[in-house]
Amino acid sequence: MTPETARTIAVDVNGVSYEREVEARKLLIHFLRDDLDLTGSHVGCDTGNCGACSVLLDGVLLKSCMLLAVQADGTSIRTVEGLGSDGELDALQQAFADHHALQCGYCTPGMLMSASWLLERNPRPSEEEIRRAIQGNICRCTGYVNIVRAVQAASGQEVSE
Amino acid sequence: MLLREVEYARPASVGDAVRLLAERDGARALAGGQTLVNVMKARAASPDVVVDLNGLEELKGIELGPDGTLEIGAMTTYTEIVESAEARARPILGEVCAQIADVQVRNRGTIGGNVCSNDPTNHLPPLVVALGGTMTIRGTGGERTVPAEEFFLGVYMTAAGPGELLTTVTIPAGKADGFASLPIGRDGTCIVNVAASLDGGAPRVVVGCVDAVPVLVRPESAEDDAVRGAVRAAGLQPPDDVHAPAEYRRHLAEVLAVRAVRAAKERAS
Amino acid sequence: MTETTVTPERPLVVEETETKPGFVGQNVPRKEDKRLVQGQGVFFDDVKRHGMGYVHFVRSPYGHAKIRSIDVARALEVGGVYGTLTGDEVAILTDPFFELSTPPGAHIKDYALAVGKVRHVGEPVAAVVASSRELARDASELVEVEYEPLPALVDGEAALAEGAPILHEEAGSNVVWSGLFDWGDFEAARAEADHVVKIERLHFDRFSSTPLECSGCLVEYNRGTGQWTMYCNHQMPGVGAIWMAPALRVGIDKLRFVTQDIGGAFGNKICLHPQFVACCLLARKLNRPIQWTEWRTDQHTANAHGNERTFLDVEVPVKADGTMLGFSVRAVDDCGAFPRYEPLGCIIWAQVTPGCYRWRNIRVDFTQVVTNKSPVSPNRGYSRMQHLWLTERIVDIVARELGLDPVEVRKRNYVRTEEMPYETPNGCIYDSGDYARCLDIALELIDYDQLEERRRDAEARGKLLGFGIGSTLDSGTNNFGQSTLLNPELQFSGNNEVATVKLDIFGEIVVTLGTVPQGQGHETTAAQVVADILGCTPDDVNVRPGHDTYWNSHAGLSGTYASQFAVTGLGAVKGATEKLAAEMRKLASLVLGCSEDDIELAEGQARMKANPEAALPFMALGAILNANNAGLPTDLDITLNARYMYRPPFELPDKERKYGNLTLTYATQIHACLIEVDPETGGYEIVDYAAVDDCGKRIHPQIVEGQVHGATAQALGAATHEIFAYDEDGNLLTPNFYDYHVPHALDMPPIKNGYIESESPFTPLGAKGMGEGGGAGIHAVCAALQDALGKTVTRSCNPYHRVWELLRSEDRGVTVQAR
């Protein structure tokens, strides 16, 4: 309640509990990358446009550069490192690889989080729904063509021409 | 990235939040943060204290009254509005919210944050004015209401002054609404947007992106020529920037006003 | 045998060609993907070191100003600040970077930090290092810089005007380089023509590929050896070192570049030497690792823009039947505040002098100037894209003026497949291709025969339909000798790339590349080539990710740039693997007691052709030489560690005539699109798009198609919204992804792809470099807008407001003179 410039927060990230003191000004993305060494989520802009830092916070997809780390106190976070299990790829990750939905791979973690969130809520999305779901994730390599195909494939649908 | 040092507070109630905002000059309410955090990253503004409203359940939710009035808590997210069965009582609300930015922003950004930041390119300021909304503002001295058309005072300036908090946006019953915009790319930043409503007599046409505040125009009828003429007569002085010369924005205001009114008529019939 | 296609259910058009079975040509799974989809890639900003300090640059708020004083005292007082660096120190500790130009550009002094003067908004003037990123920024705000503002120059043509402010006093002029290129006989062509079409002014706007990962590095300094190690995302370390080492006054081996994963580069990560030198100086001065992360706004304001170019007084002699005889033009190229990689852009365009056309008489008066904008850097399609935009604008403007059909006029003027290899008027050799056939495929993909019906349908909906073509060449594998056409003193020519392939003690095949991949899948395609030669599978081949100078697998011109990996990179891999294979056969023959010719490599073994039972697994070969070699002949000179340098077959160009072959391969891209314009708003949408590509033999069709998609998306962004616009004081108006709108998923039309494979006769695998493309999407959209609006399109980037202005404008600037 009392305003503070730093506080100790507790978060669960990908099933692991962390307790850390963090400056109030620190963005969640910097906390994940620099304090917790979870470097899978990336920074591609400084205005919340690119979505490379997208994570699930208590199951809700958002951009971790648009949130202070202190705001995540008491939440459960899922990042790209939490996809798949035992080092094996999940169906979506595998579809990204199969359909060449990544080139440099920098946007990929955020893109996967957005696509995962979509498929959790909409198991058979249309092409338009897929594009809307990844609208907040900029990719400079693929033109999104193969990303759309990968999400279609991961949802067991026919892949667009 | 890399904000200035800031104090963070997470009040337990709206009363606490209002007290904090009143106590500290440099305090700012932090709603969804989809504008404020960006501004802080650029160090374009650096509040001393951010008062996080995200834990305040009393600011969330949508209630549909028996007369069709919608009471929308200021901390209701765009996604919640898009997905709300109640909000469908006034369908334009969800339709416009669905066009704002992208999924992540819609999941976090709130109606209160949108109208209180009053970025001239925002979607909701012109919409709430067109729909004849009412804003409920809480201060340490109690609560007051302000019609939406009197709420917007300037860029990042609203009738919710220092030490005050917008708590509820009330939208009356209605249906004959339209919205038209020209964004930079689909769902991008609006170059010009126009909201229109035909409920309650003469059309209410509200143009966004052309001034520091949404501009309300009241054409005599919903006919194309009347709408176009009324927007022209409003003598808009829009900004001239990299995305559009002023003259182009003036032109778009007319075209989009006609389209918004047509859409409203279509829904009315 | 028919080619395997990417996904056979899709309508790919593929030539019938002879192929031999193997992994080359197959879509094998990418080796890079597993780590990247798991968030386990290692990008430079993921690397941390004990005690590292974060650097924040103090940047100029002025486009042009003298620096009166810099005071870092208050910044140094902040707890947690490790130290600072200013331009004064840099001027003492380093020499200016090597300039490629002849005078006046040769006299420009470019340092790691501004010295005495700032020349663009965002230019680094000082650096502050602190224990956290936030603190470094806090302290940088306490550095006091006193400026004396000067008038800013933000227009290339204005830079040439008398009385214009001079950016670099040492040069005495804003001109970096200028020269006349005159091939064929333009005057005779004009005399022979039935019409001369004159275009006053065309302008190619400023934009860049804006890779999603910005630039940066973590620099460690080894005090004992005087060596710097840079964990970074520099995409051309060989050339980076050529700039940095002399500036730092050290030998080139004191600079070690290490990369693993790079988040896109597109040429924009070639000119990082100023910031890296600042970090090197700080690492030495403060005796701790220095970390620099560039943020998006920094990248937009102060790193790598694409070249902006104005074309003036274009003249095109045309015969009555639509045959164009060439063109003349005055080009003014704006390279921003410092030349850096420039003036190479003043010659790179000449790789594609006549575009796809048989034009024989071409005169280009080329001048490059500096302005108070961000420096440029090579940018996907570097310099050729601007020029190809000109050739495509010429074709469509001439067609419009003379009432010619844009398809027919192209086919009439295209270089023909039976003319290949075709020598251009300036001596470049177009190796192979069939442009007319590619165009036909593109037209078929967008149902061109239904164009008029679709036009009527759009009209009925209040829309204007436009059709446009973009015909381009992606010239790959530079002959660096072209630099001598700009500056005869330069000692660069030819090209090279290196790879090493070794067989390790446990039979593991390890490949190291000199290249610096940024998403192009080098690990995968290299493994395909190795597997086919060694008779194993790509899974058996370990290609080390990224680049490390200490691997010694690079050469002076190494890097990933200029659409050349499939030729130079894989040429080196092929050469090294063949050397290793010969050594493996030799070793096996000694062990098995037969001749080398009796040995074949297959199924992970060296075995006797006549008796496959007599076989040595690779593991045995590796173990014998590396660990169990007693008894081997003393004169056996093998290492099972082969290093090979691929050198493309180039001659020195003729400096007098500015004549010679400037690139080895010419991949073709023919794109066609349909757009619908809303005439009331100027808003428009691309409603159909086809991209036909011919890059010779495709090593990995899926990767090729991915590159086509990406190049197309970047071109469509550049055609519609992406522009680096400045105000008159030199402030960038689009410094972030908010105002600089790149295509998002909803903005991109579906792309229909088609292919033919015209193998290059000049390359080791018949492949051609590809990836950059030639900006075909920009050209196609401009053409389609012109068709829809019925107005001459004179800018490369046409956001909605420009379209609306075009709709209302009087068509001006084009005249036709009948002879």
PDB file of N, CA and C in Angstrom, chain C residues 54 130 204 218 239 245 248 254 359 368 394-395 409 418 420 464 479 499 558 581 583 628 651 654 692 701 771 818:
ATOM      1  N   TYR C  54      26.823  -1.694 -18.167  1.00  0.00           N
ATOM      2  CA  TYR C  54      25.928  -1.385 -19.283  1.00  0.00           C
ATOM      3  C   TYR C  54      26.229   0.015 -19.796  1.00  0.00           C
ATOM      4  N   ALA C 130      27.366   1.981 -16.423  1.00  0.00           N
ATOM      5  CA  ALA C 130      26.928   1.828 -15.032  1.00  0.00           C
ATOM      6  C   ALA C 130      26.559   0.376 -14.770  1.00  0.00           C
ATOM      7  N   PHE C 204      13.064   7.886 -54.712  1.00  0.00           N
ATOM      8  CA  PHE C 204      13.013   6.642 -53.939  1.00  0.00           C
ATOM      9  C   PHE C 204      13.194   6.998 -52.469  1.00  0.00           C
ATOM     10  N   LEU C 218      28.524  -7.445 -26.432  1.00  0.00           N
ATOM     11  CA  LEU C 218      29.144  -7.505 -25.108  1.00  0.00           C
ATOM     12  C   LEU C 218      30.632  -7.647 -25.397  1.00  0.00           C
ATOM     13  N   VAL C 239      34.910  -7.430 -42.666  1.00  0.00           N
ATOM     14  CA  VAL C 239      35.022  -6.035 -43.063  1.00  0.00           C
ATOM     15  C   VAL C 239      34.947  -5.126 -41.832  1.00  0.00           C
ATOM     16  N   ALA C 245      40.241  -2.314 -36.684  1.00  0.00           N
ATOM     17  CA  ALA C 245      41.615  -2.545 -36.209  1.00  0.00           C
ATOM     18  C   ALA C 245      42.516  -1.332 -36.458  1.00  0.00           C
ATOM     19  N   LEU C 248      41.646   1.442 -34.065  1.00  0.00           N
ATOM     20  CA  LEU C 248      42.107   1.163 -32.693  1.00  0.00           C
ATOM     21  C   LEU C 248      43.624   0.996 -32.618  1.00  0.00           C
ATOM     22  N   LYS C 254      43.570  -8.936 -33.071  1.00  0.00           N
ATOM     23  CA  LYS C 254      43.204  -8.514 -31.717  1.00  0.00           C
ATOM     24  C   LYS C 254      41.688  -8.374 -31.577  1.00  0.00           C
ATOM     25  N   TRP C 359      18.382  -2.981 -73.018  1.00  0.00           N
ATOM     26  CA  TRP C 359      18.778  -1.608 -73.311  1.00  0.00           C
ATOM     27  C   TRP C 359      20.302  -1.518 -73.421  1.00  0.00           C
ATOM     28  N   GLN C 368      26.650  11.363 -54.992  1.00  0.00           N
ATOM     29  CA  GLN C 368      26.203  11.014 -53.647  1.00  0.00           C
ATOM     30  C   GLN C 368      26.552  12.150 -52.691  1.00  0.00           C
ATOM     31  N   ILE C 394      10.417   3.520 -65.344  1.00  0.00           N
ATOM     32  CA  ILE C 394      10.606   3.914 -66.750  1.00  0.00           C
ATOM     33  C   ILE C 394       9.668   3.110 -67.646  1.00  0.00           C
ATOM     34  N   VAL C 395       9.662   1.820 -67.465  1.00  0.00           N
ATOM     35  CA  VAL C 395       8.847   0.975 -68.343  1.00  0.00           C
ATOM     36  C   VAL C 395       7.371   1.353 -68.221  1.00  0.00           C
ATOM     37  N   VAL C 409       5.045  -4.632 -73.488  1.00  0.00           N
ATOM     38  CA  VAL C 409       6.248  -3.807 -73.593  1.00  0.00           C
ATOM     39  C   VAL C 409       7.395  -4.443 -72.814  1.00  0.00           C
ATOM     40  N   GLU C 418      17.203 -17.090 -74.830  1.00  0.00           N
ATOM     41  CA  GLU C 418      18.183 -17.626 -75.789  1.00  0.00           C
ATOM     42  C   GLU C 418      19.427 -16.733 -75.877  1.00  0.00           C
ATOM     43  N   MET C 420      21.050 -15.791 -73.190  1.00  0.00           N
ATOM     44  CA  MET C 420      21.850 -16.058 -71.991  1.00  0.00           C
ATOM     45  C   MET C 420      23.025 -16.966 -72.338  1.00  0.00           C
ATOM     46  N   LEU C 464     -11.233   1.372 -57.225  1.00  0.00           N
ATOM     47  CA  LEU C 464     -10.424   1.405 -58.439  1.00  0.00           C
ATOM     48  C   LEU C 464      -9.439   0.251 -58.377  1.00  0.00           C
ATOM     49  N   ASN C 479      31.748  -8.963 -57.181  1.00  0.00           N
ATOM     50  CA  ASN C 479      33.155  -8.798 -57.502  1.00  0.00           C
ATOM     51  C   ASN C 479      33.590  -7.496 -56.831  1.00  0.00           C
ATOM     52  N   ALA C 499      35.255 -22.292 -45.565  1.00  0.00           N
ATOM     53  CA  ALA C 499      34.610 -23.224 -44.637  1.00  0.00           C
ATOM     54  C   ALA C 499      35.648 -24.259 -44.243  1.00  0.00           C
ATOM     55  N   SER C 558      34.521 -12.395 -45.791  1.00  0.00           N
ATOM     56  CA  SER C 558      33.493 -13.263 -45.209  1.00  0.00           C
ATOM     57  C   SER C 558      32.307 -12.469 -44.697  1.00  0.00           C
ATOM     58  N   ALA C 581      36.860 -35.598 -48.118  1.00  0.00           N
ATOM     59  CA  ALA C 581      36.472 -36.901 -48.676  1.00  0.00           C
ATOM     60  C   ALA C 581      37.676 -37.582 -49.316  1.00  0.00           C
ATOM     61  N   GLU C 583      40.768 -37.181 -48.476  1.00  0.00           N
ATOM     62  CA  GLU C 583      41.644 -37.658 -47.404  1.00  0.00           C
ATOM     63  C   GLU C 583      41.081 -38.926 -46.752  1.00  0.00           C
ATOM     64  N   ASN C 628      45.241 -43.203 -33.009  1.00  0.00           N
ATOM     65  CA  ASN C 628      45.726 -44.584 -33.088  1.00  0.00           C
ATOM     66  C   ASN C 628      46.502 -44.733 -34.387  1.00  0.00           C
ATOM     67  N   GLU C 651      37.347 -11.355 -63.037  1.00  0.00           N
ATOM     68  CA  GLU C 651      38.473 -10.573 -63.545  1.00  0.00           C
ATOM     69  C   GLU C 651      38.399  -9.186 -62.924  1.00  0.00           C
ATOM     70  N   ASP C 654      37.501  -3.038 -65.935  1.00  0.00           N
ATOM     71  CA  ASP C 654      38.240  -2.007 -66.664  1.00  0.00           C
ATOM     72  C   ASP C 654      37.866  -0.646 -66.070  1.00  0.00           C
ATOM     73  N   VAL C 692       7.119 -14.825 -58.553  1.00  0.00           N
ATOM     74  CA  VAL C 692       7.775 -15.929 -59.256  1.00  0.00           C
ATOM     75  C   VAL C 692       9.277 -15.730 -59.147  1.00  0.00           C
ATOM     76  N   PRO C 701      14.149 -25.848 -51.074  1.00  0.00           N
ATOM     77  CA  PRO C 701      13.063 -25.022 -51.622  1.00  0.00           C
ATOM     78  C   PRO C 701      12.263 -24.263 -50.565  1.00  0.00           C
ATOM     79  N   GLY C 771      17.520 -14.047 -51.894  1.00  0.00           N
ATOM     80  CA  GLY C 771      17.188 -13.653 -50.532  1.00  0.00           C
ATOM     81  C   GLY C 771      16.914 -12.165 -50.468  1.00  0.00           C
ATOM     82  N   ALA C 818       8.149  13.781 -79.864  1.00  0.00           N
ATOM     83  CA  ALA C 818       8.166  12.937 -81.066  1.00  0.00           C
ATOM     84  C   ALA C 818       9.332  13.370 -81.940  1.00  0.00           C
TER      85      ALA C 818
END
